[in-house]
Amino acid sequence: MKIIKLSEKTAIEQAISTLKHSGSIVYPTDTVYGLGVNPFDDFIMRRLFRIKKRPSEKAVPLIVKNIAMAKKLAYIDSSAEKILKAIWPGSVSVVLKKRDIVPNWITSGKDTISLRMPNNDFCIALIRAFNGPITSTSANISGEEPMTDAAKVYERFRKETFRPDLIIDAGVLEQGQASTILDLSQGKPRILRVGPVSAKEIADIFKVK
């Protein structure tokens, strides 16, 4: 497990090399540290579940660089697109009906997928350089609190049998809260989890009850 500073000139290059060689990275987002792998790589996806000790029935969220990339992964009608344009980039993950291109190991066999466009320059640069979506489950053991300090992420995983390959250290993140989750897969929007964006803020903007 290697740790490098976000400020290193080769941070993106090292992250992309790790992702393309079936590796896993811990990276900073606009919420908490995320655990990133290539979601279309079956081998590393299985390893991700071992790293997090995550139950196999739990789906894995992805981050995208824009709505166009999201449309390749999920069915997005004009109504949903209007909502996405209002809340992205930002700390709201959106649950949508997935397209057939999305493997079942990402969604745990469900017909929906959770996507987010982060409001974070490094994340967007990472996705662009990788030229595809990246997993964005929180970098912690399943059931434990998400982490906002790269040093604590390192300490938590360093003695584990399964651990991330690369940690990109941006210090202590300001936000410190996992994203709000908005479900658009059933027609009427529903808030599944309240995070940095409150239920009132969602309700005020989209009149979600």
Short mmCIF file of C-alpha atoms in Angstrom, two decimals:
data_model
loop_
_atom_site.label_atom_id
_atom_site.label_comp_id
_atom_site.label_asym_id
_atom_site.label_seq_id
_atom_site.Cartn_x
_atom_site.Cartn_y
_atom_site.Cartn_z
CA MET A 1 0.00 0.00 0.00
CA LYS A 2 1.59 3.20 -1.23
CA ILE A 3 0.67 6.74 -0.19
CA ILE A 4 1.40 9.84 -2.27
CA LYS A 5 0.50 13.50 -1.88
CA LEU A 6 -2.23 14.98 -4.05
CA SER A 7 0.23 17.75 -4.95
CA GLU A 8 2.62 15.32 -6.65
CA LYS A 9 2.80 16.00 -10.37
CA THR A 10 2.38 12.33 -11.18
CA ALA A 11 -0.60 11.73 -8.85
CA ILE A 12 -3.09 11.36 -11.70
CA GLU A 13 -0.66 9.28 -13.75
CA GLN A 14 0.00 6.89 -10.86
CA ALA A 15 -3.70 6.61 -10.09
CA ILE A 16 -4.58 5.79 -13.70
CA SER A 17 -1.78 3.23 -13.96
CA THR A 18 -3.09 1.54 -10.81
CA LEU A 19 -6.66 1.48 -12.09
CA LYS A 20 -5.65 0.09 -15.48
CA HIS A 21 -3.62 -2.70 -13.88
CA SER A 22 -6.51 -4.06 -11.81
CA GLY A 23 -5.54 -2.06 -8.75
CA SER A 24 -7.43 0.00 -6.20
CA ILE A 25 -6.97 3.60 -5.13
CA VAL A 26 -8.13 5.75 -2.25
CA TYR A 27 -8.80 9.26 -3.48
CA PRO A 28 -10.23 12.55 -2.17
CA THR A 29 -13.71 13.70 -3.20
CA ASP A 30 -15.95 16.61 -2.27
CA THR A 31 -17.46 14.45 0.50
CA VAL A 32 -15.21 11.72 1.98
CA TYR A 33 -12.30 9.59 0.75
CA GLY A 34 -13.47 7.16 -1.91
CA LEU A 35 -12.26 3.68 -2.84
CA GLY A 36 -11.81 3.60 -6.59
CA VAL A 37 -11.45 0.71 -9.01
CA ASN A 38 -12.39 0.01 -12.61
CA PRO A 39 -16.03 -1.11 -12.23
CA PHE A 40 -15.90 -3.18 -15.41
CA ASP A 41 -13.00 -5.30 -14.11
CA ASP A 42 -14.53 -8.36 -12.44
CA PHE A 43 -11.29 -9.30 -10.64
CA ILE A 44 -10.74 -5.98 -8.90
CA MET A 45 -14.43 -5.60 -8.12
CA ARG A 46 -14.31 -8.88 -6.20
CA ARG A 47 -11.24 -7.58 -4.39
CA LEU A 48 -12.99 -4.31 -3.55
CA PHE A 49 -15.62 -6.26 -1.63
CA ARG A 50 -12.84 -8.03 0.28
CA ILE A 51 -11.04 -4.76 1.04
CA LYS A 52 -14.19 -3.22 2.47
CA LYS A 53 -15.53 -6.49 3.93
CA ARG A 54 -18.68 -5.43 2.16
CA PRO A 55 -21.73 -7.72 1.91
CA SER A 56 -22.12 -9.01 -1.65
CA GLU A 57 -25.74 -7.88 -1.82
CA LYS A 58 -24.73 -4.22 -1.55
CA ALA A 59 -24.34 -2.37 -4.84
CA VAL A 60 -21.37 -0.11 -5.55
CA PRO A 61 -21.87 3.56 -6.55
CA LEU A 62 -19.94 5.15 -9.41
CA ILE A 63 -18.76 8.66 -10.20
CA VAL A 64 -19.00 10.13 -13.70
CA LYS A 65 -17.52 13.21 -15.36
CA ASN A 66 -20.76 14.51 -16.86
CA ILE A 67 -24.36 13.69 -17.74
CA ALA A 68 -23.32 12.26 -21.11
CA MET A 69 -21.28 9.58 -19.35
CA ALA A 70 -24.17 8.92 -16.98
CA LYS A 71 -26.46 8.35 -19.97
CA LYS A 72 -24.22 5.52 -21.16
CA LEU A 73 -24.80 3.74 -17.86
CA ALA A 74 -28.40 4.59 -17.02
CA TYR A 75 -31.71 5.52 -18.60
CA ILE A 76 -32.16 9.27 -18.17
CA ASP A 77 -35.29 10.92 -19.52
CA SER A 78 -35.78 14.67 -19.95
CA SER A 79 -37.27 15.06 -16.49
CA ALA A 80 -34.38 13.26 -14.80
CA GLU A 81 -31.85 15.18 -16.90
CA LYS A 82 -33.35 18.46 -15.74
CA ILE A 83 -32.87 17.39 -12.13
CA LEU A 84 -29.29 16.25 -12.78
CA LYS A 85 -28.44 19.59 -14.35
CA ALA A 86 -29.70 21.31 -11.21
CA ILE A 87 -27.80 19.19 -8.67
CA TRP A 88 -24.60 18.17 -10.49
CA PRO A 89 -21.77 18.63 -9.93
CA GLY A 90 -22.35 18.19 -6.22
CA SER A 91 -22.77 15.88 -3.27
CA VAL A 92 -25.99 14.16 -4.38
CA SER A 93 -25.88 10.58 -5.66
CA VAL A 94 -28.76 9.62 -7.92
CA VAL A 95 -30.30 6.16 -8.30
CA LEU A 96 -31.43 5.42 -11.86
CA LYS A 97 -32.48 2.43 -13.96
CA LYS A 98 -29.31 0.86 -15.31
CA ARG A 99 -28.54 -0.01 -18.91
CA ASP A 100 -27.62 -3.55 -19.94
CA ILE A 101 -23.97 -2.52 -20.37
CA VAL A 102 -23.65 -2.33 -16.57
CA PRO A 103 -22.51 -5.70 -15.13
CA ASN A 104 -24.49 -7.25 -12.30
CA TRP A 105 -21.42 -7.24 -10.05
CA ILE A 106 -21.71 -3.42 -9.86
CA THR A 107 -25.38 -3.42 -8.92
CA SER A 108 -25.53 -6.75 -7.07
CA GLY A 109 -28.09 -7.94 -9.58
CA LYS A 110 -30.42 -4.98 -9.11
CA ASP A 111 -31.84 -3.08 -12.08
CA THR A 112 -30.69 0.28 -10.70
CA ILE A 113 -27.36 2.07 -10.39
CA SER A 114 -26.16 4.93 -8.18
CA LEU A 115 -24.26 7.69 -9.99
CA ARG A 116 -22.73 11.01 -8.98
CA MET A 117 -20.81 13.82 -10.63
CA PRO A 118 -18.54 15.18 -7.88
CA ASN A 119 -17.74 18.84 -7.41
CA ASN A 120 -14.03 18.15 -7.16
CA ASP A 121 -11.39 19.03 -9.74
CA PHE A 122 -9.19 16.03 -8.98
CA CYS A 123 -12.09 13.59 -9.33
CA ILE A 124 -13.16 15.01 -12.68
CA ALA A 125 -9.56 15.02 -13.95
CA LEU A 126 -9.21 11.41 -12.80
CA ILE A 127 -12.36 10.25 -14.60
CA ARG A 128 -11.37 12.13 -17.77
CA ALA A 129 -7.89 10.63 -17.76
CA PHE A 130 -9.29 7.15 -17.10
CA ASN A 131 -11.95 7.75 -19.76
CA GLY A 132 -14.62 5.93 -17.80
CA PRO A 133 -16.54 5.82 -14.54
CA ILE A 134 -14.82 4.86 -11.28
CA THR A 135 -16.25 3.28 -8.16
CA SER A 136 -16.94 5.74 -5.38
CA THR A 137 -17.78 3.67 -2.34
CA SER A 138 -16.34 5.18 0.83
CA ALA A 139 -12.80 4.14 1.79
CA ASN A 140 -13.61 2.33 5.03
CA ILE A 141 -14.51 -1.09 6.36
CA SER A 142 -18.21 -1.75 5.80
CA GLY A 143 -20.23 -0.67 8.82
CA GLU A 144 -17.60 1.80 10.01
CA GLU A 145 -17.75 5.56 9.59
CA PRO A 146 -16.49 7.07 6.30
CA MET A 147 -13.08 8.70 6.66
CA THR A 148 -11.91 12.20 5.84
CA ASP A 149 -8.23 11.88 6.84
CA ALA A 150 -5.84 10.05 4.51
CA ALA A 151 -3.48 9.21 7.40
CA LYS A 152 -6.32 7.48 9.24
CA VAL A 153 -7.27 5.57 6.09
CA TYR A 154 -3.69 4.29 5.89
CA GLU A 155 -3.62 3.30 9.56
CA ARG A 156 -6.97 1.51 9.31
CA PHE A 157 -5.99 -0.62 6.32
CA ARG A 158 -2.24 -1.17 6.73
CA LYS A 159 -2.57 -4.38 8.76
CA GLU A 160 -5.47 -5.82 6.75
CA THR A 161 -4.90 -8.76 4.42
CA PHE A 162 -6.81 -6.98 1.66
CA ARG A 163 -6.02 -3.29 1.36
CA PRO A 164 -5.91 -0.51 -1.26
CA ASP A 165 -2.88 -0.33 -3.53
CA LEU A 166 -2.53 3.45 -3.62
CA ILE A 167 -3.70 6.28 -1.35
CA ILE A 168 -3.79 9.81 -2.72
CA ASP A 169 -3.32 12.04 0.30
CA ALA A 170 -5.15 15.36 0.29
CA GLY A 171 -4.95 15.70 4.06
CA VAL A 172 -8.15 16.18 6.03
CA LEU A 173 -11.21 16.82 3.86
CA GLU A 174 -13.56 19.64 4.81
CA GLN A 175 -16.93 18.10 4.00
CA GLY A 176 -16.74 14.92 6.01
CA GLN A 177 -20.16 13.51 5.19
CA ALA A 178 -21.27 10.86 2.71
CA SER A 179 -23.44 12.08 -0.17
CA THR A 180 -27.17 12.59 -0.12
CA ILE A 181 -28.93 9.86 -2.14
CA LEU A 182 -31.88 10.71 -4.39
CA ASP A 183 -33.84 7.89 -6.06
CA LEU A 184 -35.18 8.75 -9.52
CA SER A 185 -35.70 5.15 -10.62
CA GLN A 186 -39.36 4.87 -9.64
CA GLY A 187 -40.77 7.97 -11.29
CA LYS A 188 -41.41 10.21 -8.31
CA PRO A 189 -38.14 11.33 -6.65
CA ARG A 190 -37.44 9.91 -3.18
CA ILE A 191 -34.71 10.79 -0.71
CA LEU A 192 -32.99 7.60 0.47
CA ARG A 193 -30.24 9.19 2.57
CA VAL A 194 -29.64 12.70 3.83
CA GLY A 195 -26.06 13.95 3.57
CA PRO A 196 -24.48 17.34 2.86
CA VAL A 197 -27.60 18.38 0.92
CA SER A 198 -30.51 18.36 3.38
CA ALA A 199 -34.00 16.99 2.79
CA LYS A 200 -35.32 20.55 2.97
CA GLU A 201 -32.89 21.72 0.29
CA ILE A 202 -33.97 18.86 -1.97
CA ALA A 203 -37.64 19.55 -1.22
CA ASP A 204 -37.25 23.27 -1.85
CA ILE A 205 -35.63 22.70 -5.23
CA PHE A 206 -37.53 19.70 -6.53
CA LYS A 207 -40.62 19.66 -4.30
CA VAL A 208 -39.71 16.17 -3.13
CA LYS A 209 -41.72 14.89 -0.18
#
